[in-house]
Short mmCIF file of C-alpha atoms in Angstrom, two decimals:
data_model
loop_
_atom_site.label_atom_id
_atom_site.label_comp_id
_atom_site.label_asym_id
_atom_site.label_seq_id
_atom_site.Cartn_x
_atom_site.Cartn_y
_atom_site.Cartn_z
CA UNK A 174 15.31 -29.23 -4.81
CA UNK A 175 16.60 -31.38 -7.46
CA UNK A 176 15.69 -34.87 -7.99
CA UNK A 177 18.35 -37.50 -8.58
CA UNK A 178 16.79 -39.38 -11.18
CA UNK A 179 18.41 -43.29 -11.32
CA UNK A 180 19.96 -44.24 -14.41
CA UNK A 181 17.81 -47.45 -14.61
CA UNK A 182 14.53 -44.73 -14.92
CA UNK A 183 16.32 -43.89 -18.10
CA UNK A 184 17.35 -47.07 -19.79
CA UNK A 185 13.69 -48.09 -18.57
CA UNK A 186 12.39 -45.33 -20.37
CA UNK A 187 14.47 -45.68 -23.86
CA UNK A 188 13.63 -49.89 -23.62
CA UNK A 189 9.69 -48.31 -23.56
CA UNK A 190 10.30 -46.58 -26.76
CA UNK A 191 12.29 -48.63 -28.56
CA UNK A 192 9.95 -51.21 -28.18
CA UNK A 193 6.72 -49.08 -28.91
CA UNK A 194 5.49 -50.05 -32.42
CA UNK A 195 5.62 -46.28 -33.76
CA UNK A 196 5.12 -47.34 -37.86
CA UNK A 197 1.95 -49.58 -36.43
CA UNK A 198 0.51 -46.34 -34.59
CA UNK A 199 1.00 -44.14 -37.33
CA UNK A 200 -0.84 -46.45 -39.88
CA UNK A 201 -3.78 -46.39 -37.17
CA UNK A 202 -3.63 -42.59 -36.67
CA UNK A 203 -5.38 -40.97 -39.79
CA UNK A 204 -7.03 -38.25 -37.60
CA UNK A 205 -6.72 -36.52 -34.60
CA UNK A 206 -8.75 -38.47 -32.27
CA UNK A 207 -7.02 -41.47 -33.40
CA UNK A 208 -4.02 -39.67 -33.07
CA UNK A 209 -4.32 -39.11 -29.65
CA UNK A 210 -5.05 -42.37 -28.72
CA UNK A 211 -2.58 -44.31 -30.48
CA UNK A 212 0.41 -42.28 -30.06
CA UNK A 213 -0.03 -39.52 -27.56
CA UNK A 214 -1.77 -40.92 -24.96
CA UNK A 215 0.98 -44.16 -24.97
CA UNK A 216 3.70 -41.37 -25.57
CA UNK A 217 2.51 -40.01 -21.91
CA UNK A 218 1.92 -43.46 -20.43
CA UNK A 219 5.79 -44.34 -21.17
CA UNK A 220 6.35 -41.54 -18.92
CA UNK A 221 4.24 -42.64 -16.31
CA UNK A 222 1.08 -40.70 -16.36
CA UNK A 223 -2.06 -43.17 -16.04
CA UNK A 224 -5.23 -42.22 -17.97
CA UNK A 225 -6.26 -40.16 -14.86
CA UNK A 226 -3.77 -37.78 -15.02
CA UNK A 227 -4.83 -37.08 -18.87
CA UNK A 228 -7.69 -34.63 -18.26
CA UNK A 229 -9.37 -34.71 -22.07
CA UNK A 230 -10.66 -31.76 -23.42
CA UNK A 231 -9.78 -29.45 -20.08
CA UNK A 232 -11.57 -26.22 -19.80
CA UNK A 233 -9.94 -22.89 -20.02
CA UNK A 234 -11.78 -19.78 -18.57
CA UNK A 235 -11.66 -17.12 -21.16
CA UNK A 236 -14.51 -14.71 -19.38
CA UNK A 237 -18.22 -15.11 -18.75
CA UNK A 238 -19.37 -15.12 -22.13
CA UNK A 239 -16.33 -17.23 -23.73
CA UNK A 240 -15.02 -20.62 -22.94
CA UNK A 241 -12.30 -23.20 -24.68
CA UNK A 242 -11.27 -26.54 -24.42
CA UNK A 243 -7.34 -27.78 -25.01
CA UNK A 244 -7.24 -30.74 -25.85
CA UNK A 245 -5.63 -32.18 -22.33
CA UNK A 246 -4.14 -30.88 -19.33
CA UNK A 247 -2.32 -32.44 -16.79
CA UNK A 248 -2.43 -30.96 -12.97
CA UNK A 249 0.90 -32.15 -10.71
CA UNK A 250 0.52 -31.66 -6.88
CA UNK A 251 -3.28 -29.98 -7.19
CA UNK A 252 -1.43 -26.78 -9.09
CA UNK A 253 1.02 -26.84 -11.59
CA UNK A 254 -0.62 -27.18 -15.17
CA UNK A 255 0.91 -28.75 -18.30
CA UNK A 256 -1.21 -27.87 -21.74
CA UNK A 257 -1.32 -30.22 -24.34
CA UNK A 258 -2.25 -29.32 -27.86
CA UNK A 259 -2.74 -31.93 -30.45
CA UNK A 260 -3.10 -32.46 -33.71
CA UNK A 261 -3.33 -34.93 -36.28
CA UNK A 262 -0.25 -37.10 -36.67
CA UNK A 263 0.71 -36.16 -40.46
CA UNK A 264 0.03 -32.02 -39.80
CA UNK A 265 3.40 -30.02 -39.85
CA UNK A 266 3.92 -28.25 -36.34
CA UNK A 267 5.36 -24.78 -36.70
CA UNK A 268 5.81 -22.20 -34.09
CA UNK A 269 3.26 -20.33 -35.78
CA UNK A 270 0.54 -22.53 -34.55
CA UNK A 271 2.14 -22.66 -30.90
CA UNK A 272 0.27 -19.34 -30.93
CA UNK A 273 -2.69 -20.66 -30.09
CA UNK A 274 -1.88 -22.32 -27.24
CA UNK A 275 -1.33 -18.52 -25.64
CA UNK A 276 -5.14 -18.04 -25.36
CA UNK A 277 -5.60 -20.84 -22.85
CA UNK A 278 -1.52 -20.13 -21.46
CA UNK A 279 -2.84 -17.16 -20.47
CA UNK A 280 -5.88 -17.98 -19.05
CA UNK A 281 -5.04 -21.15 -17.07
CA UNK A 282 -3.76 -20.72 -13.37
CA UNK A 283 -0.90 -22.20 -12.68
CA UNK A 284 0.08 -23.15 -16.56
CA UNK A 285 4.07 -22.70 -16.81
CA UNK A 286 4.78 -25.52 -19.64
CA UNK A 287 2.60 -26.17 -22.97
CA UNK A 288 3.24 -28.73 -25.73
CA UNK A 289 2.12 -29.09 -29.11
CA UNK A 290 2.53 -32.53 -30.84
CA UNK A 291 0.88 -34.54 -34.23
CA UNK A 292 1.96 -37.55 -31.91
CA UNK A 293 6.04 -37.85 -33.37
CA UNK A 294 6.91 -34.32 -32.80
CA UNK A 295 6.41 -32.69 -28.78
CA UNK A 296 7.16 -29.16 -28.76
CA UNK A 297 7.41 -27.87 -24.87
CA UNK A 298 7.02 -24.48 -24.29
CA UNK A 299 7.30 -21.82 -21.62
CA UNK A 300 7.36 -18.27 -20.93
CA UNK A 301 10.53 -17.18 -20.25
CA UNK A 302 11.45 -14.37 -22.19
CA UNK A 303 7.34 -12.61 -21.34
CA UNK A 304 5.17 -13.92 -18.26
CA UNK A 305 2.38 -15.57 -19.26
CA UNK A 306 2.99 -14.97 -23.58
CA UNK A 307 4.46 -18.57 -24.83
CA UNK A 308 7.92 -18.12 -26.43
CA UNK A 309 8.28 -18.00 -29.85
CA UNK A 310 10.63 -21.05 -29.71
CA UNK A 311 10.13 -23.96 -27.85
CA UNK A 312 12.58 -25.08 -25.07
CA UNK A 313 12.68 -28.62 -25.55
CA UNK A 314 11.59 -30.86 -29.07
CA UNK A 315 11.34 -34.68 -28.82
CA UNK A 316 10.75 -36.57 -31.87
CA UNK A 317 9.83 -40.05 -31.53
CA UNK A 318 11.31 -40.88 -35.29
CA UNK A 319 14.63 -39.73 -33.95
CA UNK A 320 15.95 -39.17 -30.77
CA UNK A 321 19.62 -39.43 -29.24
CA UNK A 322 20.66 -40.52 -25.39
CA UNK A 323 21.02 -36.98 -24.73
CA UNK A 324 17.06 -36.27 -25.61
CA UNK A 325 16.72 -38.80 -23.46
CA UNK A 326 18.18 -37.02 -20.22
CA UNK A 327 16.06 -34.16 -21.00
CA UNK A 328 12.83 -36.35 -21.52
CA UNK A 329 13.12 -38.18 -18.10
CA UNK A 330 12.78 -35.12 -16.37
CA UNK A 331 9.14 -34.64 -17.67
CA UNK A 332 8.12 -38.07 -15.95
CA UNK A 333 5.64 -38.45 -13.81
CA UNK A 334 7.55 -39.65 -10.84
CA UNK A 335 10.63 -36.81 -11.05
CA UNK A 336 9.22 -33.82 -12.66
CA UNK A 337 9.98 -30.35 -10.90
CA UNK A 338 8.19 -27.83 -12.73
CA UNK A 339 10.65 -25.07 -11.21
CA UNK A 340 13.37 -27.00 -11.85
CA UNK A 341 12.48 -27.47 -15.89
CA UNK A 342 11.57 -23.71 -16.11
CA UNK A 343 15.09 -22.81 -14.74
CA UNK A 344 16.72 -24.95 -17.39
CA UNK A 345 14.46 -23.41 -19.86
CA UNK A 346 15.63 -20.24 -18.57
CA UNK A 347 19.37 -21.42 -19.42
CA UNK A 348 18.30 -22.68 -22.52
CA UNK A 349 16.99 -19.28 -23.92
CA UNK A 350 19.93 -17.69 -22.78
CA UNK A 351 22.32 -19.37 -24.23
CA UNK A 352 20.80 -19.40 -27.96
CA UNK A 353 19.75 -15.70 -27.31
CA UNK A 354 23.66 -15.25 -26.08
CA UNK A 355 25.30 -16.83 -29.03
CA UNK A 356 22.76 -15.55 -31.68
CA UNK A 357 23.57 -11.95 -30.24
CA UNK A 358 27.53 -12.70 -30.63
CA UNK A 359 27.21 -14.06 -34.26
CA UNK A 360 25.45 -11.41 -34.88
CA UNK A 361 27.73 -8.98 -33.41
CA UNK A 362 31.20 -10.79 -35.11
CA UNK A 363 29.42 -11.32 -38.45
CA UNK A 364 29.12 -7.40 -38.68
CA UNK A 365 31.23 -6.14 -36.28
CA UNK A 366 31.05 -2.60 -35.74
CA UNK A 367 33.45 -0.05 -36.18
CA UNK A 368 33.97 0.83 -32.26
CA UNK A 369 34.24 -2.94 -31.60
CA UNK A 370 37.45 -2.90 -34.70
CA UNK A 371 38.91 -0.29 -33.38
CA UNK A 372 39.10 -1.92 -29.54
CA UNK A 373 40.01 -5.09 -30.96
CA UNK A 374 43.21 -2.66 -33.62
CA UNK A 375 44.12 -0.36 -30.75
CA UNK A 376 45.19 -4.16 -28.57
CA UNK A 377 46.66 -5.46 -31.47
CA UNK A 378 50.85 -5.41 -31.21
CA UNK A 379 50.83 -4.93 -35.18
CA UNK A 380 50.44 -1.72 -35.65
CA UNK A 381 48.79 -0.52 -38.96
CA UNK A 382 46.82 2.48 -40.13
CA UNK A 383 43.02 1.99 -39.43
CA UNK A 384 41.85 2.18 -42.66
CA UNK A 385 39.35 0.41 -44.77
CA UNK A 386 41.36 -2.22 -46.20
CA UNK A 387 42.22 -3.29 -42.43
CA UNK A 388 38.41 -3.39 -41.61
CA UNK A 389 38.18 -5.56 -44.38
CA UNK A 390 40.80 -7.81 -42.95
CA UNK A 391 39.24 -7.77 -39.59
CA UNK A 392 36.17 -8.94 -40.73
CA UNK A 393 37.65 -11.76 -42.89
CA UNK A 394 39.69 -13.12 -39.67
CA UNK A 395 36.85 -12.38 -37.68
CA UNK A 396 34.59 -14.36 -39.84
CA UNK A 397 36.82 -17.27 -40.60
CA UNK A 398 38.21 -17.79 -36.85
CA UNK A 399 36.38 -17.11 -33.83
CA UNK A 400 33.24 -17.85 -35.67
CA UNK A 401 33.53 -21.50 -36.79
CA UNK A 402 31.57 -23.02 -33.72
CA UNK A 403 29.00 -21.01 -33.89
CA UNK A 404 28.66 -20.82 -37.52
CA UNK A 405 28.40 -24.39 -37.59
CA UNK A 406 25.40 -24.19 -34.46
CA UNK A 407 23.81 -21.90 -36.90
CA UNK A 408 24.03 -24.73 -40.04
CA UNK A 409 22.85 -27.50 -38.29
CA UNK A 410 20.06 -25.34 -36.95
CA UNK A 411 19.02 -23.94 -40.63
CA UNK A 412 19.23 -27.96 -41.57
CA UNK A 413 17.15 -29.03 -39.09
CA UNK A 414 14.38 -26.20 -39.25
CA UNK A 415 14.67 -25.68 -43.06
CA UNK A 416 12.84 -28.33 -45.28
CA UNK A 417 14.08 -26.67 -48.44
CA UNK A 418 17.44 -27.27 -47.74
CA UNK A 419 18.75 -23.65 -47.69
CA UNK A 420 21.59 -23.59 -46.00
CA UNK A 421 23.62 -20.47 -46.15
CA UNK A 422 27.52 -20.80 -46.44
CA UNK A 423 30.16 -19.62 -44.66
CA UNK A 424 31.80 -17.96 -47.94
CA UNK A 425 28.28 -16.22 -48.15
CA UNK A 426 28.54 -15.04 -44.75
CA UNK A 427 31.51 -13.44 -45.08
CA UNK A 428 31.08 -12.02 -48.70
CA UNK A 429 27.86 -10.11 -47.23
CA UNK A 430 29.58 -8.77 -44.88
CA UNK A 431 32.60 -7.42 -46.47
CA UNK A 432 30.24 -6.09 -48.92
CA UNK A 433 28.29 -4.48 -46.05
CA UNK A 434 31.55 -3.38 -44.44
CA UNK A 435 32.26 -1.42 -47.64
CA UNK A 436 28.67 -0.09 -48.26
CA UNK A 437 28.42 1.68 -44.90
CA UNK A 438 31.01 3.72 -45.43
CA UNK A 439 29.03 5.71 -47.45
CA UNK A 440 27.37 7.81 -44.81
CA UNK A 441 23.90 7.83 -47.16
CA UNK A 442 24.00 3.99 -46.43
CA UNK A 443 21.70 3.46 -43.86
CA UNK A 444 23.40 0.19 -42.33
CA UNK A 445 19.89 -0.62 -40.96
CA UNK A 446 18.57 -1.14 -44.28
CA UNK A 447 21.04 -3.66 -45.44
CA UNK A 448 20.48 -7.37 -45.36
CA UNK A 449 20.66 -10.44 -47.70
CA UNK A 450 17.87 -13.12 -48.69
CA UNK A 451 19.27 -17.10 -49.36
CA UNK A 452 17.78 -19.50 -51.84
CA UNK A 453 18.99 -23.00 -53.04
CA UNK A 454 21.85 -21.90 -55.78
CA UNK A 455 22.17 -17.95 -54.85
CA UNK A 456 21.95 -15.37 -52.80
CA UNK A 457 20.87 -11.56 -52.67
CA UNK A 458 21.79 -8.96 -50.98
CA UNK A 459 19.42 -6.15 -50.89
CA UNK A 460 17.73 -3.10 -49.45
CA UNK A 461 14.94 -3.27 -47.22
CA UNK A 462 14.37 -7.17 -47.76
CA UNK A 463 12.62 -6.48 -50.71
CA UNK A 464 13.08 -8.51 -53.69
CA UNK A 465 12.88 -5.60 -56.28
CA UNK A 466 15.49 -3.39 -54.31
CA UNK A 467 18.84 -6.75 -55.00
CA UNK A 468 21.94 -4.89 -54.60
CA UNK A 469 24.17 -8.31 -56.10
CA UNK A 470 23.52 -11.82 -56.37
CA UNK A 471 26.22 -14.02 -55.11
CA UNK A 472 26.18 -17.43 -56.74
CA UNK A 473 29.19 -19.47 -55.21
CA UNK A 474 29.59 -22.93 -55.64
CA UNK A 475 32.46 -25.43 -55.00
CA UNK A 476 34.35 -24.46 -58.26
CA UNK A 477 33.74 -20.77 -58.73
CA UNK A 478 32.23 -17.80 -56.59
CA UNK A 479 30.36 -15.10 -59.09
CA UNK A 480 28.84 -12.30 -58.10
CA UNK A 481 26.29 -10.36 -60.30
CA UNK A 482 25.42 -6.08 -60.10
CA UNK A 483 22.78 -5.44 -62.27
CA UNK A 484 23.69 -7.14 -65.70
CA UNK A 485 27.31 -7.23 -64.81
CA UNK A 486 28.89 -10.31 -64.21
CA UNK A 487 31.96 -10.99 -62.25
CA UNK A 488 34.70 -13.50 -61.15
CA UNK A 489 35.61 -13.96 -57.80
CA UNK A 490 39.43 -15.69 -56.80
CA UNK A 491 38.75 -14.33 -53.48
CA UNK A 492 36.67 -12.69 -51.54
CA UNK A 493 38.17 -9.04 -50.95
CA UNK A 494 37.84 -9.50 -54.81
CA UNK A 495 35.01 -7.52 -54.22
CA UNK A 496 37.03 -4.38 -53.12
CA UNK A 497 37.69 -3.89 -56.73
CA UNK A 498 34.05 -3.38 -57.25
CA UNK A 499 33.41 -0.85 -54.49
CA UNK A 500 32.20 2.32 -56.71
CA UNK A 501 29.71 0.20 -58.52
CA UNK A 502 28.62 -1.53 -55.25
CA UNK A 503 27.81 1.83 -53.75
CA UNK A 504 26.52 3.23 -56.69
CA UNK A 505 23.89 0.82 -57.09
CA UNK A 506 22.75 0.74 -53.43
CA UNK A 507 22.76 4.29 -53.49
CA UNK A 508 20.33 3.98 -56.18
CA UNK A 509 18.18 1.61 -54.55
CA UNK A 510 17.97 3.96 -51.21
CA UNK A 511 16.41 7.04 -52.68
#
């Protein structure tokens, strides 16, 4: 059954946190407990829940012998179970520390939806992808700092007066698919194999010999075309989650993978083995993601792409300039494999 929920629940709800003095609360929240009552507690009150429904330090049964407390709970219709982790307002939330909240996920009835928050940042989880494990990614992230209309849409749903636990763990379900769906295809495009080239050749009207150079040429079009959305998903994703501001380029994308395209030929190559590593100003591509095994370093910038073997240093016009430095390419990872 799904709820029509009325516009005016929506403006009413945006009004509510527009108005909410957040830069007041924060000032007042200096640890946890304070945390929780300036901002958390009047985070759940804008959607409805009275102080009632916030059951404080909420037991979960871990056995005879051991017993913890979350930090809240909140039980809809005498059964379904939201968790509520929190911690103090200033601590970073990573998905790291959603791991604790499996202990008492796993060990509450009824628990389908957890959330960790430091008061500005609520992280919902589920478990879609394992019953009763908490995804490694949460579902849904509002951040009180900055939010959109569409967050909005989504947030209204977890009011007290419309929420459908069912109905929020089948758009989870979506949710997960989708991201797992087009992670799975960039993967796939981004190093395409060579049964998936030689479908896509044997369709093509242009007939040409299946060779390496027209691998290379797949990849490039395959890269620079049908990749674009996604490969701009994937930057605003790494800009969002990444507070060093790595961010790696398109260019870079598709260098590694013509580079990898080349390497595997060699049958000693294991293509398993490949991968690259991205800092601020460069990036590596290596052997077994370890720092000492750094096939090339690709430093590209606006004015000039370079990539470095060893002590050797070259120029890059383009990027099937690499082509010209196959042998050495190979040589060196074959090095690095033994």
């Amino acid at each position: 059954m799904e709820i029509n929920i009325p516009k005016q629940s929506v403006n009413q709800l945006k009004k509510s946190l527009d108005n909410f003095k957040l830069t007041d609360a924060i000032e007042l929240s200096t640890n946890e407990a304070q945390t929780r009552k300036f901002l958390i507690e009047p985070f759940f009150e804008m959607l409805n829940y009275v102080s009632n429904d916030l059951i404080p330090e909420y037991n979960a049964d871990f056995g005879e012998r051991i017993s913890q407390k979350i930090d809240y709970a909140i039980i809809l219709n005498k059964k379904d179970t939201i968790l509520i982790e929190a911690k103090k307002q200033n601590s970073k939330l990573t998905d790291k520390e959603a791991g604790q909240l499996n202990g008492y996920f796993n060990n509450t009835k009824n628990s389908k939806i957890a959330v960790l928050t430091n008061g500005i940042e609520y992280r919902f989880y589920s478990d879609v992808l394992d019953p009763n494990v908490i995804d490694g990614k949460p579902f849904f992230i509002f951040n009180l700092s900055k939010y959109v209309d569409k967050d909005l849409d989504t947030l209204i749903k977890f009011d007290k007066r419309y929420i459908l636990v069912k109905e929020i763990i089948q758009t989870a379900q979506e949710s997960v698919f989708v991201e797992d769906f087009e992670s799975a295809l960039f993967k796939e495009l981004t190093a395409p194999t060579k049964d998936l080239l030689k479908i896509i050749h044997r369709n093509m009207n242009f007939k040409t010999k299946f060779n390496e150079d027209t691998q290379v040429k797949m990849i490039s079009l395959i890269n620079s075309s049908l990749l674009k959305s996604l490969y701009d998903k994937k930057v605003i994703a790494e800009t969002n989650s990444n507070s060093l501001g790595v961010v790696t380029t398109e260019l870079e994308i598709q260098a590694y993978h013509t580079i990898r395209t080349l390497l595997i030929q060699d049958k000693k190559i294991p293509n398993e083995r490949l991968g690259y590593k991205d800092f601020k100003s460069f990036l590596n591509i290596g052997i077994d993601d370890n720092s000492k095994k750094v096939i090339c370093k690709l430093v590209f910038s606006d004015s000039k792409m370079k990539m470095i073997i060893e002590n050797n240093e070259y120029t890059l016009e383009h990027i099937d300039d690499v082509l010209k430095h196959k042998k050495e390419l190979i040589n060196r990872t074959l090095a690095l494999v033994e």
